[in-house]
Coordinates of C-alpha atoms in Angstrom, one line a residue:
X1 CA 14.5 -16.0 17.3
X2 CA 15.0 -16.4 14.0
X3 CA 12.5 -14.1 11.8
X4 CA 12.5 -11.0 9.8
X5 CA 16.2 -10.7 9.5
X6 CA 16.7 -14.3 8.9
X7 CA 14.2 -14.3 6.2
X8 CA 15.6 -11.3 4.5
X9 CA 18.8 -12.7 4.2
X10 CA 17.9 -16.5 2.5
X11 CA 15.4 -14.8 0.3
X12 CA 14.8 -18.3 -1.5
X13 CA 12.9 -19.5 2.0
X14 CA 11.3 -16.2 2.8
X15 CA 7.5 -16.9 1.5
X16 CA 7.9 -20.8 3.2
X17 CA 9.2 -19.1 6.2
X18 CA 6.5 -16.3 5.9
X19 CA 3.8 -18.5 5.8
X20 CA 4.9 -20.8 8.9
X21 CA 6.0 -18.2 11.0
X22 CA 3.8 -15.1 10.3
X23 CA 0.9 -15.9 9.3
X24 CA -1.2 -13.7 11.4
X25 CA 0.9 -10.7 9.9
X26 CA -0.1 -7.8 8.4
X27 CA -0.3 -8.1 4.6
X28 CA 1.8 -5.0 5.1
X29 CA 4.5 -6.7 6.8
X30 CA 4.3 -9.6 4.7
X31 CA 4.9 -8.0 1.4
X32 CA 7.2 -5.7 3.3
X33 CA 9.7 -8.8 3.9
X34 CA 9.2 -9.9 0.2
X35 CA 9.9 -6.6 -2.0
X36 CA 11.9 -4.0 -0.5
X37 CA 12.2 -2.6 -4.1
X38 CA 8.3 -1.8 -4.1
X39 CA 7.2 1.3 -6.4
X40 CA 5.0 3.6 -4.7
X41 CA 1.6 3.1 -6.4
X42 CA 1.9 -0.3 -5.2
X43 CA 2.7 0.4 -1.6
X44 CA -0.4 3.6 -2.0
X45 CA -2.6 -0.1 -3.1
X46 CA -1.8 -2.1 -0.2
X47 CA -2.4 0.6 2.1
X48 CA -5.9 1.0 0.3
X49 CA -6.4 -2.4 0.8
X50 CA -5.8 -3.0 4.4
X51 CA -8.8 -1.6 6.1
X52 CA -6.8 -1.0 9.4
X53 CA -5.6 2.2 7.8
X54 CA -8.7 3.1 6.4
X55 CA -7.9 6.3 9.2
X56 CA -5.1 7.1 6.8
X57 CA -5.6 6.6 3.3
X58 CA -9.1 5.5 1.7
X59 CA -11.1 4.8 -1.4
X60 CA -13.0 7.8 -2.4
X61 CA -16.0 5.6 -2.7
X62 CA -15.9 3.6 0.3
X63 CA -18.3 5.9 2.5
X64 CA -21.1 5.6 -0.2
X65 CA -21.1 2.0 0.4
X66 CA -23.2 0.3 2.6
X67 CA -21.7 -0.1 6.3
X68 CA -22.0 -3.9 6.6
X69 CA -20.3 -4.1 3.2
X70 CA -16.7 -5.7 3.6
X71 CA -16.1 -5.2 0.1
X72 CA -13.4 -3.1 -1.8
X73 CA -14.3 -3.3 -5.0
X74 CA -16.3 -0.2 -5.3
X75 CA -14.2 3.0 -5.6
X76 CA -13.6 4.0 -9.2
X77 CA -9.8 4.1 -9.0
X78 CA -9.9 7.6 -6.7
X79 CA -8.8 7.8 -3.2
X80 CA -8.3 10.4 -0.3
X81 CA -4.8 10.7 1.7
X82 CA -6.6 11.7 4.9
X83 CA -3.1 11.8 6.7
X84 CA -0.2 12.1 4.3
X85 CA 2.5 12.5 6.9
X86 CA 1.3 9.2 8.3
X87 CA 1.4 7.6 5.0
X88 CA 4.7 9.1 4.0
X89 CA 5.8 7.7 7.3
X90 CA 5.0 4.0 6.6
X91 CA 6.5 4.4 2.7
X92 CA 9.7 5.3 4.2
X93 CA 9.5 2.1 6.8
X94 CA 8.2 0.2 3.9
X95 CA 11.6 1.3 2.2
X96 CA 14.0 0.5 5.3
X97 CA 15.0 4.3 5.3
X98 CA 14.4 6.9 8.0
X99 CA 11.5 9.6 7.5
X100 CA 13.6 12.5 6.7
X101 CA 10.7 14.8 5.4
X102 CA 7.0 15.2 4.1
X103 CA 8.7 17.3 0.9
X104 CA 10.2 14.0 -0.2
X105 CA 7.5 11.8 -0.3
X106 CA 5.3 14.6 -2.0
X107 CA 8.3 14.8 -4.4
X108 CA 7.8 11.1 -5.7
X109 CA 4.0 11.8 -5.3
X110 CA 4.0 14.6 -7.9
X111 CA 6.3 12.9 -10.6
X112 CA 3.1 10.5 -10.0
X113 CA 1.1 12.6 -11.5
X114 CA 3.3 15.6 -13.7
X115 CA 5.7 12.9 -15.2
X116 CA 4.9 9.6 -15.1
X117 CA 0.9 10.2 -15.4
X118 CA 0.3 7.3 -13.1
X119 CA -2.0 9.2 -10.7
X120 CA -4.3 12.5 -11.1
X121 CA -5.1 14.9 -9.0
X122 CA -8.8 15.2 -8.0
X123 CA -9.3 18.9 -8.9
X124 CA -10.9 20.8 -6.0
X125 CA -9.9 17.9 -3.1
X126 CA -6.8 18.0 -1.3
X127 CA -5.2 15.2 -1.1
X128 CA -6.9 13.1 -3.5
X129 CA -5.9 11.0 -6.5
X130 CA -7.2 9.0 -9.0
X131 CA -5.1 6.2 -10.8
X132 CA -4.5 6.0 -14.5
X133 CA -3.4 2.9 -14.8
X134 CA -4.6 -0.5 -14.2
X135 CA -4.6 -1.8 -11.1
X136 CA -6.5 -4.8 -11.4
X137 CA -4.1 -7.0 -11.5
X138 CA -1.9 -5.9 -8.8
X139 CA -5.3 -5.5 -6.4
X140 CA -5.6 -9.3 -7.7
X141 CA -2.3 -10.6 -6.1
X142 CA -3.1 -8.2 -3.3
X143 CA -6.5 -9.5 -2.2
X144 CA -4.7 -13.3 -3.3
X145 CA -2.1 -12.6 -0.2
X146 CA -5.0 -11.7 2.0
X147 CA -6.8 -14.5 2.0
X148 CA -3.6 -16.3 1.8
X149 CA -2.4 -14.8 4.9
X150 CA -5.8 -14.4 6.8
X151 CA -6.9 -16.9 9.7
X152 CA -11.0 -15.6 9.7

């Protein structure tokens, strides 16, 4: 069958094909297929975004919501890593490279926020960030590919 690989490789049809073929995929796997060369923050966004790996990576704010809420928009830019290795794991899929170590991942993760000043640590919370730039308008064209992408 002609999908992922396919699609990769005639990049011109890839959304048309996307849409047709996948359209019950992930918004993970979606954006995976369009942008391999995807900077972190961005992938750290998506993953926020997707509520399936709310187990993984979450806003900050999300638990002071109230449960029926299906809404994102509350969290103040801060989130928790509750499972790093996991994450690191998916960033390295996301990249099309084999995990080779947490170290490298946490490498990137702290020229996030020593260097480039695109994240901060939360001080006092493991784990925990807060970005410094805005993210509007990429969590824009994410939540645009969800409903784009989503049958409910």
């Amino acid at each position: 069958s002609n999908t992922e690989q396919d699609c990769h490789m005639e990049s011109e049809n890839c959304s048309q094909h996307l849409h047709l073929e996948n359209a019950e995929k992930s918004l993970f796997n979606i954006m995976q297929q369009q942008n391999q060369s995807i900077e972190m923050w961005q992938f750290l966004l998506e993953l926020l975004e997707d509520k399936r790996y709310r187990n993984i990576i979450r806003w900050a704010q999300i638990d002071k919501q109230s449960p029926n809420s299906s809404s994102n928009n509350f969290h103040d830019n801060e989130f928790n890593m509750l499972d790093p290795i996991e994450v690191s794991r998916l960033w390295f899929q996301r990249r099309n490279k084999p995990f080779v170590s947490f170290k490298k991942f946490n490498r990137i993760l702290r020229s996030y926020y020593n260097k480039k000043k695109i994240l901060q640590k939360t001080p006092g919370k493991p784990n925990t960030f807060i970005f410094q730039i805005n993210i509007q308008p990429y969590l824009n064209q994410i939540r645009y590919y969800q409903q784009l992408y989503s049958q409910n």
